[in-house]
Amino acid sequence: MPELPDVEGFRGVLERCGQGRRVRKVDVRDAGVLRDVTAERLQVAVEGRSFAEPRRHGKFLVAPLDDGSGPALVWHFGMTGALLCAPADEPPHDHDRVLLTLDDGNRLGYRDQRKLQGIRLAETPDDVDALLADLGPDALTIDRAGFLDLLADRRGAVKSLLMDQSALAGLGNLLSDEILWRARIAPDRPAREIEEAEARGLFTAMGRVLDTAVRDARVPPRRNWLTGHRDDPEPECPRCGNPLDSRRVSGRRTVWCPHCQR
DNA sequence: ATACCTCCCTGTGGGC
DNA sequence: TGCCCACAGGGAGGTA
């Protein structure tokens, strides 16, 4: 599930619920979500420290502790992860894998059904940089010139480019389909063959889709968006009414309108 | 450089 | 209310 807008929402959860709060207790209920760190190390590193200002890059959420010069928690939410804030005495959900009890009676929970990604501990700011080193620029902050350069440098399908985290960080399958639909560009078009005017339109569509999705903290399944139709039994394009098509592009289910998208 | 495959996990829904 | 399979909005690693 989580793409850039969802993770931006989790950043907000962490900011409102965690920032400035001290972690009283780290409860690892399922160590299967810990990546390159043991439950013991996580406890020692985090308990007694407080959350500084969190930040996001692509689909990663970074939570530096104390003054930011030492360890940081680095979250990735995979397909099914979420960060939730709840009163500490609320019974945990089955999929709450790690619980962080705060000093104000609240509790941050990393909830994740599938455990495809998880939580890392960066020991230093340099470690954080190393974890994020392979990511391209964030989709929310890249400028138009940088975006046009990405397209020009890429031979393969434009959808593969949008989804490639090392080229552009933050877009997932749903957002990519939505943005391409909005810009009327077929997902399998080679990126470098997209005309400049279309490419500018694609950049604008990305910005608008992201703005709305960030406000909703998800890709909203509105009926006038593609996303609102992709799971219909016989999906039709909300713009032209023609049937939507669906097939795999770069290994992911891809929905588009063959009539509108060229 | 890029596309495809498998794998990592769990749960759900459809077909039988 | 059983079994089996494909599939789901994540990514990594290996191959051609």
Coordinates of C-alpha atoms (C1' of nucleotides) in Angstrom, one line a residue:
Chain A
M1 CA 0.0 0.0 0.0
P2 CA 2.3 2.7 1.1
E3 CA 3.7 5.0 -1.5
L4 CA 5.0 8.5 -1.0
P5 CA 1.7 10.0 0.2
D6 CA 1.1 7.3 2.8
V7 CA 4.6 7.6 4.1
E8 CA 4.3 11.4 4.3
G9 CA 1.2 10.7 6.4
F10 CA 3.2 8.4 8.7
R11 CA 5.8 11.2 9.0
G12 CA 3.0 13.4 10.2
V13 CA 1.9 10.7 12.7
L14 CA 5.5 10.6 14.0
E15 CA 5.8 14.3 14.1
R16 CA 2.6 14.8 16.1
C17 CA 2.8 11.8 18.3
G18 CA 6.5 11.2 18.8
Q19 CA 8.5 14.3 18.2
G20 CA 10.0 15.6 21.5
R21 CA 8.7 12.5 23.3
R22 CA 11.0 10.1 25.1
V23 CA 10.7 6.4 24.3
R24 CA 10.1 4.6 27.5
K25 CA 10.0 1.0 26.2
V26 CA 10.7 -0.8 22.9
D27 CA 8.5 -3.9 22.6
V28 CA 9.6 -6.1 19.6
R29 CA 6.6 -8.5 19.2
D30 CA 7.9 -9.9 16.0
A31 CA 11.6 -9.7 15.2
G32 CA 10.8 -10.7 11.6
V33 CA 10.5 -7.0 10.8
L34 CA 13.9 -6.0 12.1
R35 CA 16.5 -5.6 9.3
D36 CA 20.2 -5.8 10.2
V37 CA 19.5 -5.1 13.9
T38 CA 18.6 -7.3 16.9
A39 CA 15.8 -6.6 19.3
E40 CA 18.3 -6.1 22.0
R41 CA 20.3 -3.5 20.1
L42 CA 17.2 -1.7 19.1
Q43 CA 16.1 -1.5 22.8
V44 CA 19.5 -0.3 24.0
A45 CA 19.7 2.3 21.2
V46 CA 16.2 3.7 21.5
E47 CA 15.0 3.3 25.0
G48 CA 15.5 6.6 27.0
R49 CA 16.1 8.6 23.8
S50 CA 13.6 11.1 22.4
F51 CA 12.4 11.7 18.8
A52 CA 13.8 14.6 16.9
E53 CA 12.2 15.9 13.7
P54 CA 11.4 13.1 11.3
R55 CA 12.0 13.3 7.6
R56 CA 11.0 11.3 4.6
H57 CA 12.8 10.4 1.4
G58 CA 10.8 8.4 -1.2
K59 CA 9.1 5.6 0.7
F60 CA 11.6 5.7 3.6
L61 CA 10.8 7.4 6.9
V62 CA 13.8 8.5 9.0
A63 CA 13.5 9.3 12.7
P64 CA 16.6 10.7 14.2
L65 CA 16.9 10.5 18.0
D66 CA 17.9 13.1 20.5
D67 CA 20.0 15.8 18.9
G68 CA 20.4 13.9 15.6
S69 CA 24.1 13.2 16.0
G70 CA 23.6 9.5 17.0
P71 CA 21.2 6.7 16.0
A72 CA 18.1 7.0 13.9
L73 CA 15.2 4.7 13.2
V74 CA 14.6 4.0 9.5
W75 CA 11.3 2.7 8.5
H76 CA 10.1 1.1 5.3
F77 CA 6.5 0.1 5.0
G78 CA 6.5 -2.4 2.2
M79 CA 3.1 -3.1 0.8
T80 CA 1.1 -3.4 4.0
G81 CA 2.9 -1.4 6.7
A82 CA 1.7 1.5 8.7
L83 CA 2.7 3.7 11.6
L84 CA 0.0 4.3 14.2
C85 CA -0.3 6.3 17.4
A86 CA -2.6 5.0 20.1
P87 CA -3.0 5.1 23.9
A88 CA -0.4 2.8 25.4
D89 CA -3.0 0.8 27.3
E90 CA -4.9 -0.1 24.1
P91 CA -4.7 -3.8 23.3
P92 CA -2.3 -4.3 20.4
H93 CA -3.4 -5.5 17.0
D94 CA -2.1 -8.9 15.8
H95 CA 0.0 -7.3 13.2
D96 CA 1.6 -4.7 15.5
R97 CA 5.2 -5.9 15.1
V98 CA 7.0 -3.3 17.1
L99 CA 5.5 -1.0 19.8
L100 CA 7.3 2.1 21.2
T101 CA 5.8 3.3 24.4
L102 CA 6.3 7.1 24.9
D103 CA 6.6 9.1 28.0
D104 CA 3.2 10.8 27.6
G105 CA 1.0 7.6 27.7
N106 CA 0.9 7.2 24.0
R107 CA 2.4 4.4 21.9
L108 CA 3.7 4.3 18.4
G109 CA 3.0 1.0 16.5
Y110 CA 4.6 -0.4 13.4
R111 CA 1.8 -2.5 12.0
D112 CA 2.6 -4.7 9.1
Q113 CA 0.8 -7.8 7.8
R114 CA 3.3 -9.1 5.3
K115 CA 6.7 -8.1 6.7
L116 CA 8.1 -7.5 3.2
Q117 CA 10.1 -4.6 4.5
G118 CA 10.8 -3.4 8.1
I119 CA 12.8 -1.3 10.5
R120 CA 16.5 -0.6 10.4
L121 CA 18.7 1.2 12.9
A122 CA 21.2 3.7 11.5
E123 CA 23.9 4.2 14.1
T124 CA 25.0 7.5 12.7
P125 CA 23.9 10.2 10.3
D126 CA 26.4 8.7 7.8
D127 CA 24.6 5.3 8.1
V128 CA 21.3 7.0 7.3
D129 CA 22.9 8.5 4.1
A130 CA 24.3 5.1 3.2
L131 CA 20.8 3.5 3.6
L132 CA 19.3 6.1 1.3
A133 CA 22.2 6.3 -1.1
D134 CA 20.7 4.3 -3.9
L135 CA 17.5 6.4 -4.1
G136 CA 16.9 9.0 -6.7
P137 CA 15.5 12.5 -6.0
D138 CA 12.3 12.6 -4.1
A139 CA 9.2 12.8 -6.4
L140 CA 7.7 15.6 -4.3
T141 CA 10.7 17.9 -4.6
I142 CA 12.4 17.2 -7.9
D143 CA 12.3 20.2 -10.2
R144 CA 11.0 20.1 -13.8
A145 CA 14.4 20.2 -15.4
G146 CA 15.6 17.3 -13.4
F147 CA 12.5 15.4 -14.3
L148 CA 12.9 16.0 -18.0
D149 CA 16.5 14.8 -17.8
L150 CA 15.4 11.6 -16.2
L151 CA 13.0 10.9 -19.1
A152 CA 15.6 11.8 -21.7
D153 CA 18.1 9.4 -20.2
R154 CA 15.8 6.4 -20.2
R155 CA 15.3 4.0 -23.0
G156 CA 12.7 1.7 -21.3
A157 CA 9.0 2.1 -20.6
V158 CA 8.1 5.3 -18.9
K159 CA 6.2 3.4 -16.2
S160 CA 9.4 1.4 -15.3
L161 CA 11.1 4.8 -14.9
L162 CA 8.5 6.2 -12.6
M163 CA 8.6 3.1 -10.4
D164 CA 12.4 2.9 -10.3
Q165 CA 13.3 4.1 -6.9
S166 CA 16.9 4.7 -7.9
A167 CA 15.8 7.1 -10.6
L168 CA 12.9 8.8 -8.8
A169 CA 12.0 8.0 -5.2
G170 CA 8.4 7.7 -3.9
L171 CA 6.1 6.6 -6.7
G172 CA 4.6 3.1 -6.6
N173 CA 2.3 1.2 -8.8
L174 CA -0.9 3.1 -8.2
L175 CA 0.6 6.5 -8.4
S176 CA 2.5 5.7 -11.6
D177 CA -0.7 4.5 -13.3
E178 CA -2.7 7.5 -12.0
I179 CA -0.1 10.0 -13.2
L180 CA 0.3 8.5 -16.6
W181 CA -3.5 8.4 -17.0
R182 CA -3.8 12.0 -16.0
A183 CA -1.1 13.0 -18.5
R184 CA -2.6 10.8 -21.2
I185 CA 0.6 8.8 -21.8
A186 CA 0.6 5.1 -22.3
P187 CA 2.7 3.2 -19.7
D188 CA 4.8 1.3 -22.2
R189 CA 6.0 4.4 -24.1
P190 CA 9.7 4.5 -24.1
A191 CA 10.6 7.4 -21.8
R192 CA 13.1 9.1 -24.1
E193 CA 10.6 9.2 -27.0
I194 CA 8.1 11.4 -25.0
E195 CA 7.9 14.8 -26.6
E196 CA 9.0 17.8 -24.5
A197 CA 5.4 19.2 -24.2
E198 CA 4.1 15.8 -23.1
A199 CA 6.9 15.5 -20.6
R200 CA 6.1 18.8 -19.1
G201 CA 2.5 17.7 -18.9
L202 CA 3.7 14.5 -17.1
F203 CA 5.6 16.6 -14.6
T204 CA 2.5 18.7 -13.9
A205 CA 0.3 15.7 -13.6
M206 CA 2.8 14.2 -11.1
G207 CA 2.7 17.4 -9.0
R208 CA -1.1 17.6 -9.0
V209 CA -1.6 13.9 -8.2
L210 CA 0.9 14.1 -5.4
D211 CA -0.5 17.2 -3.9
T212 CA -4.0 15.7 -3.6
A213 CA -2.7 12.3 -2.5
V214 CA -0.5 13.8 0.2
R215 CA -3.5 15.7 1.6
D216 CA -5.3 12.3 1.7
A217 CA -2.3 10.5 2.9
R218 CA -3.0 7.9 0.2
V219 CA -3.8 7.6 -3.4
P220 CA -7.5 8.4 -3.2
P221 CA -9.8 5.9 -4.9
R222 CA -12.1 8.7 -6.3
R223 CA -14.5 7.9 -9.0
N224 CA -13.0 10.6 -11.2
W225 CA -9.5 9.1 -10.8
L226 CA -8.2 6.0 -12.4
T227 CA -7.5 4.5 -9.0
G228 CA -11.2 4.6 -8.2
H229 CA -11.9 2.1 -11.1
R230 CA -9.0 -0.3 -11.2
D231 CA -10.8 -2.9 -9.1
D232 CA -14.2 -2.7 -10.9
P233 CA -15.4 -5.9 -12.6
E234 CA -15.5 -4.2 -16.0
P235 CA -13.6 -1.0 -15.5
E236 CA -14.3 2.0 -17.7
C237 CA -12.2 5.1 -18.1
P238 CA -13.7 7.9 -15.9
R239 CA -12.7 10.4 -18.6
C240 CA -13.9 8.9 -21.9
G241 CA -16.0 5.9 -20.8
N242 CA -14.1 3.4 -22.9
P243 CA -13.0 0.1 -21.3
L244 CA -9.8 0.2 -19.4
D245 CA -7.1 -2.3 -20.2
S246 CA -4.9 -4.2 -17.7
R247 CA -1.7 -6.1 -18.1
R248 CA 1.7 -6.5 -16.5
V249 CA 4.3 -3.9 -17.1
S250 CA 7.6 -4.3 -15.3
G251 CA 6.1 -7.1 -13.2
R252 CA 3.2 -5.1 -11.8
R253 CA -0.4 -4.9 -12.7
T254 CA -0.9 -1.9 -14.9
V255 CA -4.2 -0.3 -15.7
W256 CA -4.6 2.3 -18.4
C257 CA -7.0 3.6 -21.0
P258 CA -6.0 2.7 -24.5
H259 CA -8.3 5.4 -25.9
C260 CA -7.0 8.3 -23.9
Q261 CA -3.4 7.3 -23.3
R262 CA -1.0 7.3 -26.3
Chain B
dA1 C1' 21.1 -0.4 -19.3
dT2 C1' 17.0 -2.9 -18.9
dA3 C1' 13.6 -6.5 -18.5
dC4 C1' 12.4 -10.6 -16.6
dC5 C1' 12.4 -14.1 -12.9
dT6 C1' 12.3 -15.7 -8.1
dC7 C1' 12.1 -14.8 -3.5
dC8 C1' 10.8 -12.5 0.8
dC9 C1' 5.8 -12.8 3.8
dT10 C1' 0.6 -13.1 4.8
dG11 C1' -4.2 -13.0 3.7
dT12 C1' -8.0 -13.1 0.5
dG13 C1' -11.0 -14.5 -3.1
dG14 C1' -12.1 -17.5 -6.9
dG15 C1' -12.4 -22.0 -9.0
dC16 C1' -12.8 -26.7 -8.1
Chain C
dT1 C1' -16.7 -23.2 5.2
dG2 C1' -12.0 -27.7 2.3
dC3 C1' -8.0 -27.3 -0.9
dC4 C1' -5.1 -25.0 -4.2
dC5 C1' -3.7 -21.3 -6.8
dA6 C1' -3.1 -16.6 -8.3
dC7 C1' -2.7 -12.3 -6.8
dA8 C1' -2.0 -8.0 -3.9
dG9 C1' -0.3 -0.5 -4.1
dG10 C1' 6.9 -3.1 -1.5
dG11 C1' 12.0 -4.2 -2.9
dA12 C1' 16.5 -7.2 -3.7
dG13 C1' 19.3 -10.1 -6.2
dG14 C1' 20.4 -12.8 -10.1
dT15 C1' 20.2 -13.7 -15.1
dA16 C1' 20.2 -12.8 -20.0

